[in-house]
Coordinates of N, CA and C in Angstrom, one line a residue:
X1084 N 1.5 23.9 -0.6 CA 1.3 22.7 -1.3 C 2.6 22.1 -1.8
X1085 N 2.5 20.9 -1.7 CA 3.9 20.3 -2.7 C 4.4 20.6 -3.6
X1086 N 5.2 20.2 -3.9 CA 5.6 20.3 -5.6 C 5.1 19.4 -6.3
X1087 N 4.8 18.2 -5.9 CA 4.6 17.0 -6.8 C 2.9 17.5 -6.9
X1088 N 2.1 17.8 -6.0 CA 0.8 17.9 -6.4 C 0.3 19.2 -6.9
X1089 N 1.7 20.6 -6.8 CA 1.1 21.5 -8.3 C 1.7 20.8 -9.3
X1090 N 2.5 20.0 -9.7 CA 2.9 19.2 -11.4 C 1.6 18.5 -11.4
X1091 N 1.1 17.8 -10.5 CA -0.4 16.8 -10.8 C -1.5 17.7 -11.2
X1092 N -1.3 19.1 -10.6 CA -3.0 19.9 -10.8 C -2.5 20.8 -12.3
X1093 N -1.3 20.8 -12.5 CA -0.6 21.5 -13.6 C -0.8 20.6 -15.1
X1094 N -0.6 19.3 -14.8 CA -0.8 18.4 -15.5 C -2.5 17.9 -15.9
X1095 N -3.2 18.3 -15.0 CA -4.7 17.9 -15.1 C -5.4 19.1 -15.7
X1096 N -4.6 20.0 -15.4 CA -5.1 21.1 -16.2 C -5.0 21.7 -17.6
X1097 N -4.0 20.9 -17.8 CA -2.9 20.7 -19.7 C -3.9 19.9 -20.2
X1098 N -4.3 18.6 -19.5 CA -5.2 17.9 -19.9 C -6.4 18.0 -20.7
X1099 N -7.4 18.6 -19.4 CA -8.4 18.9 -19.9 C -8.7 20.4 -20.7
X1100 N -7.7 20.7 -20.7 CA -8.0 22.0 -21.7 C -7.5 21.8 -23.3
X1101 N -6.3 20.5 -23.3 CA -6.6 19.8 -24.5 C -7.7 19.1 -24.9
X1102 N -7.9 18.3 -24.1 CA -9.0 17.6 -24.4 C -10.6 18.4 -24.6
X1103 N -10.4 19.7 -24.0 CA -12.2 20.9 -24.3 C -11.6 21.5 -25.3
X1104 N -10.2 21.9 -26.0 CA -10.2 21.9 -27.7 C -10.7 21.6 -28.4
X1105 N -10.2 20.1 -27.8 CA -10.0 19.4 -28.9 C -11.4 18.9 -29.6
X1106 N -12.4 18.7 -28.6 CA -14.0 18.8 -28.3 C -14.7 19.8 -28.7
X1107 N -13.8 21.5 -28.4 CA -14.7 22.4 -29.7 C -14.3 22.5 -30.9
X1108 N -12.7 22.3 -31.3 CA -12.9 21.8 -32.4 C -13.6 21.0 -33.6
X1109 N -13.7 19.5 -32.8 CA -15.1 18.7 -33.7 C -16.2 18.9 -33.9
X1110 N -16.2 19.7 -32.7 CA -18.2 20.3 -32.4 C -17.8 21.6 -33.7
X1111 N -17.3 22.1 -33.9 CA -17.1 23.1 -35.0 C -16.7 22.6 -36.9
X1112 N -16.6 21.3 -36.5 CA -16.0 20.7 -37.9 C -17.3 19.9 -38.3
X1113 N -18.0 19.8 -37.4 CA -18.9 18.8 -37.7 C -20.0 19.5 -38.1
X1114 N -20.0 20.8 -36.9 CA -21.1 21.6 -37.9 C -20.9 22.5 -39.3
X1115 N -19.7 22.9 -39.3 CA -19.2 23.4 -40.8 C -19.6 22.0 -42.0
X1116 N -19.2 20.9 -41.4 CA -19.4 19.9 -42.8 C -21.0 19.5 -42.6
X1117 N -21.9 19.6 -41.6 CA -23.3 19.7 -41.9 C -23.9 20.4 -42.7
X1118 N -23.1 21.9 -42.6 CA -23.5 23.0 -43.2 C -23.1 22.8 -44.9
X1119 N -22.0 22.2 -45.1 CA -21.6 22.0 -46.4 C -22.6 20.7 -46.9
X1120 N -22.7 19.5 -46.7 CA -23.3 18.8 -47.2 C -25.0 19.3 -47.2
X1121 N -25.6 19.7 -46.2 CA -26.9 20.7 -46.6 C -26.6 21.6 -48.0
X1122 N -25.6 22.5 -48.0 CA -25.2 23.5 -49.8 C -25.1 22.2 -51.0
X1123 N -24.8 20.9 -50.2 CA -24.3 20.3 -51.7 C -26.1 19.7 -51.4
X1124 N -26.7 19.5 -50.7 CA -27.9 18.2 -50.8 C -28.8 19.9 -51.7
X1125 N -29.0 20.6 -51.6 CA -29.7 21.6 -52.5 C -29.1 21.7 -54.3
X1126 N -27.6 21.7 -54.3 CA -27.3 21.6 -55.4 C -27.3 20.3 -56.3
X1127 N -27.6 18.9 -55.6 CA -27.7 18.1 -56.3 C -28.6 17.1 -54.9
X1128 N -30.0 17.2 -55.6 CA -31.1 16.8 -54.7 C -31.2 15.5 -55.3
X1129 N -31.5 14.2 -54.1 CA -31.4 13.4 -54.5 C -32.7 12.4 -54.6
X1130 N -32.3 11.8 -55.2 CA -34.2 11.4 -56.6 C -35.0 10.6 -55.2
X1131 N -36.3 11.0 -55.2 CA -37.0 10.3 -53.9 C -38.0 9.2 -54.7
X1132 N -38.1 8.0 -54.1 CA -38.8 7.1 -54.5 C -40.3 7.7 -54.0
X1133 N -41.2 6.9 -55.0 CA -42.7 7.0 -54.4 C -43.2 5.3 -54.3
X1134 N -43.3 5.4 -53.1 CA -44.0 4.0 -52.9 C -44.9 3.5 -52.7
X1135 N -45.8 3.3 -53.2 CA -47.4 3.1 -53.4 C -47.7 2.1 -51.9
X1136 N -48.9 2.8 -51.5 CA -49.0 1.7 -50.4 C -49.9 0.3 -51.2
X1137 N -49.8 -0.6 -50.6 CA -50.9 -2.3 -51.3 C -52.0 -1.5 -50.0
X1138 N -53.3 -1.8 -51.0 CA -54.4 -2.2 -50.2 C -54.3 -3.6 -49.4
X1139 N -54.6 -3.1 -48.3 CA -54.4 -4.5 -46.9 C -55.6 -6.1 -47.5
X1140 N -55.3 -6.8 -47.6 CA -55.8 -8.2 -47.7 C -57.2 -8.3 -47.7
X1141 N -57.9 -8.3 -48.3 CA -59.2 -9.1 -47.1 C -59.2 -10.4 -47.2
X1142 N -58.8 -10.9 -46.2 CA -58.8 -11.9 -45.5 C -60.4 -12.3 -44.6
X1143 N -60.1 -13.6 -43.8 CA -61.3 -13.9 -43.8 C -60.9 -13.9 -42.0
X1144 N -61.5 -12.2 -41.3 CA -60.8 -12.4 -40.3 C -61.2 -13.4 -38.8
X1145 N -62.8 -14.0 -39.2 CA -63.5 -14.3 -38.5 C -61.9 -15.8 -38.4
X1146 N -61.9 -16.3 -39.5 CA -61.0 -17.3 -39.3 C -60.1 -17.3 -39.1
X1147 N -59.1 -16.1 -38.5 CA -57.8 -16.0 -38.1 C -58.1 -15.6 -36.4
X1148 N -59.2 -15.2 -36.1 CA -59.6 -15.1 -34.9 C -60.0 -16.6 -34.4
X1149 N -60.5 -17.8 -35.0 CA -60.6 -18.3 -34.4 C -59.5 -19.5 -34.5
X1150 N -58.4 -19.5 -34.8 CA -57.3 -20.0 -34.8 C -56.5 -19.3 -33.9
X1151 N -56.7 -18.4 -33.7 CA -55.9 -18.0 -32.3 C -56.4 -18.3 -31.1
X1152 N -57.7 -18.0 -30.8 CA -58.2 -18.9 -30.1 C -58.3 -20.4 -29.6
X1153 N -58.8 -21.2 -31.0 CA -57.6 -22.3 -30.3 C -56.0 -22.6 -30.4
X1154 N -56.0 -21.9 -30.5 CA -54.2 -22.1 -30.4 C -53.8 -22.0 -29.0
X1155 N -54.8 -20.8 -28.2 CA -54.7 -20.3 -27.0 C -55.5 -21.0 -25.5
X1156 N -56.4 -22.0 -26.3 CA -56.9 -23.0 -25.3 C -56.5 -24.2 -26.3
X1157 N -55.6 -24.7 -26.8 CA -54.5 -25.7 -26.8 C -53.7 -25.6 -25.7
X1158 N -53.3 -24.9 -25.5 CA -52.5 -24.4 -24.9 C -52.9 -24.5 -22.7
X1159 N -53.7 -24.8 -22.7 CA -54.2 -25.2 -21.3 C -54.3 -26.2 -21.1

């Protein structure tokens, strides 16, 4: 082989083995600080709302059905 194309496979190889570091690196940092913010969300749990559901409308549905209806033969 050349010389110029073991510097190119030499060089592609520097590469991605920085670049798969540098990838388990973050994959390791990311889970270490998941892990930390899960120890801090136990030690200081944070206040949950309660939100009441509304009882739904009664409306008058016969007349919302028939407003779509003609809306929908307007419409021809």
């Amino acid at each position: 082989m050349s010389e110029t194309l073991m510097a190119g496979l030499t060089l592609m190889g520097l590469g991605m083995g920085f670049v798969l570091c540098f990838l388990c690196i973050l994959i390791a940092a990311m889970y270490g600080m998941s892990a930390f913010v899960g120890y801090l969300n136990k030690i200081f749990p944070e206040k949950v709302e309660v939100v009441e559901k509304k009882s739904a409308k009664t409306t008058n549905d016969n007349a919302a059905i028939a407003v779509a209806i003609a809306a929908i033969l307007a419409r021809k």
